[in-house]
Amino acid sequence: HDQLCYNLTLEKKLISLNIDENKLFGICLGVPGLIDIENNRVTTSTVIPIDDNNDFYYYIKNRYNDIPILLGNESWFSAYAEKEFGSGTNIQNLIFIDINIGVGAGIILNGEIFTGSRGLAGEIGHISIDMNGPRCKCGNRGCIETMVSIPAMFNTLTNNIVSGRKTLVKEIIAKNHDRITVEIIREASLKKDELVLEILDDSARKLAFGMTNIINLLNPEVIVIGGEITKLGNVFLERIKKYIEDIQLKPNKDKIQIRYSSLKGNTVTLGGAKYVLDNIFEPGILLDGIRF
Amino acid sequence: HDQLCYNLTLEKKLISLNIDENKLFGICLGVPGLIDIENNRVTTSTVIPIDDNNDFYYYIKNRYNDIPILLGNESWFSAYAEKEFGSGTNIQNLIFIDINIGVGAGIILNGEIFTGSRGLAGEIGHISIDMNGPRCKCGNRGCIETMVSIPAMFNTLTNNIVSGRKTLVKEIIAKNHDRITVEIIREASLKKDELVLEILDDSARKLAFGMTNIINLLNPEVIVIGGEITKLGNVFLERIKKYIEDIQLKPNKDKIQIRYSSLKGNTVTLGGAKYVLDNIFEPGILLDGIRF
């Protein structure tokens, strides 16, 4: 039954896009969750429901059995898209950090998606920057996800408002919103709201410590920040850069590009499609027209 | 002049080992310092004096110009030795942490030495575990090198002795030593000295936080600890493992091997030699006997 559902969904999608099934080169499945790369299953996902048998990779593989099916974390493919389409030069080592409700990441090393031994590389949300910090739901303390995610910023802001701290955010919400959003924080920061600037500065500093850990371990050319948090704008990015400059190793000075994602649309799809193509094309396959 | 010195040293060494120069397959230079891989120079070393022009790679390359000359950080080659000779299985991702006066590291990813974009990957000594921790000489705060190196342990111990804390270490030194050594700490730990066990526990906990950051970023199969610190013995290693177990991501449970280096002798030389061989051998070169 599940098998039928998954494959009907794919078939319907192809029909709605008017794509002949024989023209598929491969299928890339980008999932917001931990991937068990040995068994092509999803270990856990906090975003989508994963059924017990978790066999969807195999359902799809059975249905489309003459083309490669690739399963990965969605951030891996966003990172690949950034490497291929975001930076314009021959980038070999790039880290993509996706900051939304949670913190995800994709790592490109030596030009390839790096998954680690069991698919658990890039758990940047659980890089700790403070061994004495607040307990994270993962069991560790002071993890980036606990210290710098969007809910973390909202919490700090709310706690300050509740305890009577003055901020423009209160007025902006009162006017025409029912809850805090990233856009409201940005609006208040542009109006130089003191509390909001303090919170941005504190988050930027924390993120800078986490990013410096990544830099000192992997020495990438580029770190790209993506997700909702980029809506905070340059005021946030510039602070991150300033703090990294303060604490980085001297030989890295001015050598590591730190920027927001500049790609539009769904980068998971973009990167996943390019990844399929890059991994199945042997020289000549296009010219031979085997699948056209 | 320098050029002559470097090459005379090599020539003398070959003669003393009774090795015909024509039998060399390559030369691997493992240096305790930061490597500028673009220019084959040493950026900085806190251990050996590096002259201004820092051209020794080129001196040697000119002298032995028909064989490959490889320059790298010594820990890269120790890590390679651990991967090739230390673990016995087909390890693809391994981290070697060398804890002595400083903290060095070598990273093997996908079976290869990983240098990062400019040779600065693996600066594990400057992974921070406490953004509010003590300032490190690198500019960062709470770096592993500041928190867990051997001098760090000696300092903590000395400060406690000076402030009047009781410990067997004082008696052991008084008997037949003139300063604290790792061996003395080990002796006191075996005699259950309370202060020493506290310090070991604290260092193990700090190292566990740093190692967990590495695990969450790179998901290796193996982390090997080498250097003087291994003389502390199993009491130290077991504590590290316990703390990592507490704070690791659930899917990593029991999946990551953490051990001391078991290789004897000079692992830099061992790994460097194997690395040269692995990187210059094309299939058949031995059978063809080109260089014999």
PDB file of C-alpha atoms in Angstrom, chain A residues 96-100 150 225-232 261:
ATOM      1  CA  PHE A  96      26.444  25.283   4.138  1.00  0.00           C
ATOM      2  CA  ILE A  97      24.686  26.115   7.409  1.00  0.00           C
ATOM      3  CA  ASP A  98      20.913  26.217   7.265  1.00  0.00           C
ATOM      4  CA  ILE A  99      19.421  28.082  10.222  1.00  0.00           C
ATOM      5  CA  ASN A 100      15.665  27.870  10.639  1.00  0.00           C
ATOM      6  CA  ILE A 150      15.410  31.192  15.349  1.00  0.00           C
ATOM      7  CA  ILE A 225      24.590  30.678   5.740  1.00  0.00           C
ATOM      8  CA  GLY A 226      21.100  29.914   4.496  1.00  0.00           C
ATOM      9  CA  GLY A 227      17.570  29.640   5.830  1.00  0.00           C
ATOM     10  CA  GLU A 228      15.171  32.017   7.560  1.00  0.00           C
ATOM     11  CA  ILE A 229      17.945  33.613   9.595  1.00  0.00           C
ATOM     12  CA  THR A 230      19.349  35.334   6.484  1.00  0.00           C
ATOM     13  CA  LYS A 231      16.279  37.590   6.588  1.00  0.00           C
ATOM     14  CA  LEU A 232      18.026  39.398   9.450  1.00  0.00           C
ATOM     15  CA  SER A 261      23.135  32.037   0.275  1.00  0.00           C
TER      16      SER A 261
END
